[in-house]
Coordinates of C-alpha atoms in Angstrom, one line a residue:
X1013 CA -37.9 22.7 -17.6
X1014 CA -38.0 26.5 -19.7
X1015 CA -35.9 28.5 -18.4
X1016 CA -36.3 32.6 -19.6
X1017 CA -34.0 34.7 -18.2
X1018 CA -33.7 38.7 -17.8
X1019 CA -31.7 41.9 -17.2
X1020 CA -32.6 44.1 -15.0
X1021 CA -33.9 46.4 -17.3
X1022 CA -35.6 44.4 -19.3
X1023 CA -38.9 45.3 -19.6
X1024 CA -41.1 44.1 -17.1
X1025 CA -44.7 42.4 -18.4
X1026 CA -46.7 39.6 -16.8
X1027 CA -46.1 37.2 -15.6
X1028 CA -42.5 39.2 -14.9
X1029 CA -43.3 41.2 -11.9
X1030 CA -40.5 43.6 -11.5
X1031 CA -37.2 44.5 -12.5
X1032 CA -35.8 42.0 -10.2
X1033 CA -36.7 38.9 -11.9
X1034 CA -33.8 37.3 -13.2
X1035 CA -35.8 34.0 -14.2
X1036 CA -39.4 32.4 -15.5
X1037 CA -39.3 28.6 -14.9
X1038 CA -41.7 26.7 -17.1
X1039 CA -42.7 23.4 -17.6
X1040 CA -41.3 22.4 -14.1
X1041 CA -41.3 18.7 -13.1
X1042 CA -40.0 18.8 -9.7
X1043 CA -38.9 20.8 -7.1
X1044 CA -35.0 19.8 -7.3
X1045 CA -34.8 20.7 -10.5
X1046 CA -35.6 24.2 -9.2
X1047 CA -33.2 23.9 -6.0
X1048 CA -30.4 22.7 -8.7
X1049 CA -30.9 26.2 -10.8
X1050 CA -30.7 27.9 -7.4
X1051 CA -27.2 26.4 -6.9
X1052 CA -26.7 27.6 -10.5
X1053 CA -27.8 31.4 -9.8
X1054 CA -26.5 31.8 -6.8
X1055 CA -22.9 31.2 -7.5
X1056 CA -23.3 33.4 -10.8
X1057 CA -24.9 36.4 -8.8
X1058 CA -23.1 36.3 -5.8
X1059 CA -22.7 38.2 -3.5
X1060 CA -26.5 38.8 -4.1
X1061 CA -29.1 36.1 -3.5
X1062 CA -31.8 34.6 -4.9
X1063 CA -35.9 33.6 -4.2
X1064 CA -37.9 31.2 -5.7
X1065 CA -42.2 31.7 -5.9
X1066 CA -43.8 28.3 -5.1
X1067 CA -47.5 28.5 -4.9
X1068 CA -50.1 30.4 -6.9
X1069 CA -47.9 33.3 -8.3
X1070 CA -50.6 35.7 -9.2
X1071 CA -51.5 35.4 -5.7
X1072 CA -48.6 35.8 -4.3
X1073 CA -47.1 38.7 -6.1
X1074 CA -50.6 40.6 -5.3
X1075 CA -50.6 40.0 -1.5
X1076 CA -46.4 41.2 -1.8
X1077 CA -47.5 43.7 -3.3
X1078 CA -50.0 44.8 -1.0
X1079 CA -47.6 43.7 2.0
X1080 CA -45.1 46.2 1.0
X1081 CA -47.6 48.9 1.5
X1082 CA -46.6 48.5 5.2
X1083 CA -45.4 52.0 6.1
X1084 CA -42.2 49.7 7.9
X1085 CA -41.4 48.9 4.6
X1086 CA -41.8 51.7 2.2
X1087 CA -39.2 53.9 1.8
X1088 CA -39.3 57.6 1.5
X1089 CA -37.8 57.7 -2.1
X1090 CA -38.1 60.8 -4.6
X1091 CA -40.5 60.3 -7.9
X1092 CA -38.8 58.7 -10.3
X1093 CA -39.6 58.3 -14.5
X1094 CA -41.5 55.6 -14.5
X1095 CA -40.6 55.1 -18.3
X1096 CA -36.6 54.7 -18.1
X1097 CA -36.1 50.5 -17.2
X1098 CA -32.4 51.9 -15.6
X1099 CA -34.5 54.1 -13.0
X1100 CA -36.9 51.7 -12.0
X1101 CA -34.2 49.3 -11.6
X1102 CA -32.4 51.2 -9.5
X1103 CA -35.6 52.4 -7.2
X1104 CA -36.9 48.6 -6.7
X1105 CA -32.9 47.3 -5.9
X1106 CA -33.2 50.3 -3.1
X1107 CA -36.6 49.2 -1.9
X1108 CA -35.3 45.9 -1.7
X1109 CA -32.4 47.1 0.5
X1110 CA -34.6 49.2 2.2
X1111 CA -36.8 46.2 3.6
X1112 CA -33.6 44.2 4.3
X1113 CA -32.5 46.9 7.3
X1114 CA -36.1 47.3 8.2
X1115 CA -36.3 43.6 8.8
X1116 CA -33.1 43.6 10.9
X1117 CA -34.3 47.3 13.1
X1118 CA -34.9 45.6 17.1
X1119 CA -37.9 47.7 17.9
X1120 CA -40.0 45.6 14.8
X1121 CA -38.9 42.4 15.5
X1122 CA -41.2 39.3 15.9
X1123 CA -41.1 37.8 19.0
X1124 CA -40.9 33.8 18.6
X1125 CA -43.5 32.9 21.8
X1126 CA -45.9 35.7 19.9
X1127 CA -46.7 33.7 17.2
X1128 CA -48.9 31.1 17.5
X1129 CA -51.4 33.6 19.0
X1130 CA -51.6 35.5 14.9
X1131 CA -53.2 32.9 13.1
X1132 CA -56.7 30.9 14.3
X1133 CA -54.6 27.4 14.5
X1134 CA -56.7 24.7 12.7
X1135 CA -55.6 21.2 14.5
X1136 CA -55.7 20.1 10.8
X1137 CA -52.4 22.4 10.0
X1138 CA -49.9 19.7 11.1
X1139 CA -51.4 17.2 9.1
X1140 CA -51.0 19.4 6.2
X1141 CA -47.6 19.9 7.3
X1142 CA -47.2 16.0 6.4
X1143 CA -49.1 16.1 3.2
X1144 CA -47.2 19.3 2.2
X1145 CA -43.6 17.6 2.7
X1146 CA -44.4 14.2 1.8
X1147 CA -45.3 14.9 -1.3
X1148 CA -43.0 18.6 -2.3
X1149 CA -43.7 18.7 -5.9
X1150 CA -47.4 19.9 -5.3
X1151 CA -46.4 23.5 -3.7
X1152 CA -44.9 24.8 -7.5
X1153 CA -47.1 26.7 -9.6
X1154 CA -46.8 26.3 -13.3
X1155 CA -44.5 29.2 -13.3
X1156 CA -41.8 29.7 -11.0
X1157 CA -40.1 33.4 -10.6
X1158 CA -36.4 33.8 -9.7
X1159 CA -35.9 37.0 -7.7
X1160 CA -32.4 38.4 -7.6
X1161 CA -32.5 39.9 -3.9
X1162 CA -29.1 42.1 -3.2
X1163 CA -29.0 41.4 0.8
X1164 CA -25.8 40.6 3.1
X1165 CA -27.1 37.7 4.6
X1166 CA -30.1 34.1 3.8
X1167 CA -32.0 35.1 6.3
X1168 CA -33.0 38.3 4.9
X1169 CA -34.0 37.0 1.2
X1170 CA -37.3 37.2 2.0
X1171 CA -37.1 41.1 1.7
X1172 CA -37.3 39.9 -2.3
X1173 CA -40.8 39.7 -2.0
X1174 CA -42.1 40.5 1.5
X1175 CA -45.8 38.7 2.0
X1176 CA -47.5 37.9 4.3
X1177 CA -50.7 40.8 3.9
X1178 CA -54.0 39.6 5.6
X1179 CA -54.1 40.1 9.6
X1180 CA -55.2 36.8 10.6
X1181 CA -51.4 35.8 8.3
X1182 CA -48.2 35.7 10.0
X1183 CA -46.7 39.3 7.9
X1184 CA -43.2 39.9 6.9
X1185 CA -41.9 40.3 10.2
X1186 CA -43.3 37.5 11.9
X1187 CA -42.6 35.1 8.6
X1188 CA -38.7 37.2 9.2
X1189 CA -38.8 35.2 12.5
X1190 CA -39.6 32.0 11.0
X1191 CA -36.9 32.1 8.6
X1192 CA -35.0 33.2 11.5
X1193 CA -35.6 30.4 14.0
X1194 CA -35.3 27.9 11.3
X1195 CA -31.6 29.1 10.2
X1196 CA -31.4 28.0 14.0
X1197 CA -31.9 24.1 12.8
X1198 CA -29.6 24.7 9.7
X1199 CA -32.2 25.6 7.0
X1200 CA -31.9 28.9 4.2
X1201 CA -35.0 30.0 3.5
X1202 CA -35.5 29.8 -0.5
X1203 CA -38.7 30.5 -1.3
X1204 CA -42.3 31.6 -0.9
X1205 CA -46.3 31.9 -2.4
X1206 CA -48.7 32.7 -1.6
X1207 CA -49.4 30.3 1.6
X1208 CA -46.0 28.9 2.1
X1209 CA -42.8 28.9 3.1
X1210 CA -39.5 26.7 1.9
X1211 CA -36.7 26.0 3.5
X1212 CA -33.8 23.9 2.8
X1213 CA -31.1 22.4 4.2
X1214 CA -27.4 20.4 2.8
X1215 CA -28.5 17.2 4.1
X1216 CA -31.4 15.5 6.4
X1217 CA -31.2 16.5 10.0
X1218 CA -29.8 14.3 12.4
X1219 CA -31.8 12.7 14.9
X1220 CA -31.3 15.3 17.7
X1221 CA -31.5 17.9 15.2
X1222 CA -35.3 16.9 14.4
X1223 CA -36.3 16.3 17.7
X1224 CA -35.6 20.4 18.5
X1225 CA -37.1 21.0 15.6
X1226 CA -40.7 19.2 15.6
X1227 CA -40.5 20.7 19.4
X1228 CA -40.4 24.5 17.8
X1229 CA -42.8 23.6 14.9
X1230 CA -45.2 22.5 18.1
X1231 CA -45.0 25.7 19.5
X1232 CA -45.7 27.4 16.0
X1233 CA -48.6 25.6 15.0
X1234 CA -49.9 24.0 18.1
X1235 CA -51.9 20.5 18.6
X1236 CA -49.3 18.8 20.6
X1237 CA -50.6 15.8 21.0
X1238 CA -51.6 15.3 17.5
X1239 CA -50.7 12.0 16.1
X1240 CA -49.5 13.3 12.8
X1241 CA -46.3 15.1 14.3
X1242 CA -45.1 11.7 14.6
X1243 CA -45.5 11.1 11.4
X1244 CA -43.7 14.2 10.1
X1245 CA -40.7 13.5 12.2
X1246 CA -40.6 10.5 10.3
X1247 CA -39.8 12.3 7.2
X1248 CA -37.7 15.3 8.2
X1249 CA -35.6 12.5 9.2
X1250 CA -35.0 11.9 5.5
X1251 CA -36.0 15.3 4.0
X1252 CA -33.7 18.4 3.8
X1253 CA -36.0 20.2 2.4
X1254 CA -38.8 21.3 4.8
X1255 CA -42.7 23.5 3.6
X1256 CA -44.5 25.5 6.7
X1257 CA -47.7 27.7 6.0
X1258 CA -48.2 30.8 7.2
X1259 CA -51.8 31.7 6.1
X1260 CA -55.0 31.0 8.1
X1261 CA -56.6 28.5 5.7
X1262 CA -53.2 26.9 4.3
X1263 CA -54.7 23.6 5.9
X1264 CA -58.2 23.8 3.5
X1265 CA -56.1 24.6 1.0
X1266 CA -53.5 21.2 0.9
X1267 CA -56.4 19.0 2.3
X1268 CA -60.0 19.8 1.1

């Protein structure tokens, strides 16, 4: 694993994507290599957090980009010079911030129940679910950004890179209420790309623990009686870290 890492005002060129990417992870053999740089990172940057990318980068910083674009999450801020790295540092850490108290305003809050009724829900999703955390090395792109994300608490990390842009996606809120309910079970949300979500937890749930999970993840993605929900029970049980999609074709994506 290559590790490159940056100041904030560093300048910013491809495949960095702004001023707060601390990190490009290349070369990348497994997913706990990247969980054991977050442990790294987090206690060097405290009390600011961190955000991993896992699948198809490009994609996902376009479609954060775009998600951003959501008048809830653009901030009224003054022009700036585009051409002094201290300025645009400063502008992005406020938009950042700026996200993090929109994400926690009542009146645009997700409601749990309304989710499943966003996305077209493909009975194939919870067998990807299985294929996705059985095997959790596939999500990673060949590069891996690190976003430095200055917000009080986990849940709102994903204001480091807001996504979810297409209507027939869960968006930021609705992804915000994921990461929400999750923290519920005991899981920090630590990353996302393009189609996914990743969560992670000390240790494997206990028993009880999983059963109230699967029953939420049943509610989110539907298919109850699906035989493959059995199946991922069977390895949350010795998992703690857990994948979840949020796009409408996540499913074609892991399986065809």
């Amino acid at each position: 694993m290559r590790v490159t890492r940056f100041q904030p005002t560093d300048a910013v060129v491809w495949p960095r994507p702004d001023s707060s990417t601390i990190a490009l992870v290349e070369d990348v053999e497994s997913l706990d290599e990247v969980l054991a740089l977050l442990v790294d990172l987090r206690a060097e940057l405290a009390p600011a957090r961190v955000l991993v990318t896992l699948d198809d980068v490009a994609q996902c910083t376009y479609t954060s980009g775009h998600a951003g674009e959501d008048e809830r999450l653009s901030p009224p801020l003054d022009d700036i010079d585009w051409d002094d790295p201290t300025a645009v540092a400063e502008r992005e850490e406020a938009t950042v911030q700026f996200i993090s108290t929109q994400l926690d305003r009542p009146e645009f809050a997700a409601e749990w129940a309304s989710l499943s009724a966003v996305r077209g829900l493909d009975p194939r999703e919870v067998e990807a679910l299985v294929h996705l955390n059985r095997d959790l090395d596939e999500v990673l792109d060949d590069t891996v950004i690190v976003q430095r994300v200055p917000v009080a608490r986990d849940d709102l990390v994903i204001a480091g890179m807001p996504n979810g842009y297409f209507t027939s996606d869960w968006n930021t809120f609705q992804n915000h209420a994921i990461v929400r309910r999750l923290a519920r079970h005991g899981y920090r949300h630590f990353g996302i790309g393009a189609s996914f979500l990743g969560f992670e937890r000390p240790a494997p749930p206990a028993e009880s623990d999983v059963d109230a999970l699967v029953a939420d993840l049943v509610e989110l993605y539907g298919a109850p009686t699906s035989r493959y929900w059995a199946e991922l029970r069977s390895i949350l049980r010795t998992h703690r870290v857990l994948l979840l999609g949020y796009t409408e074709d996540f499913a074609t994506q892991v399986l065809d």
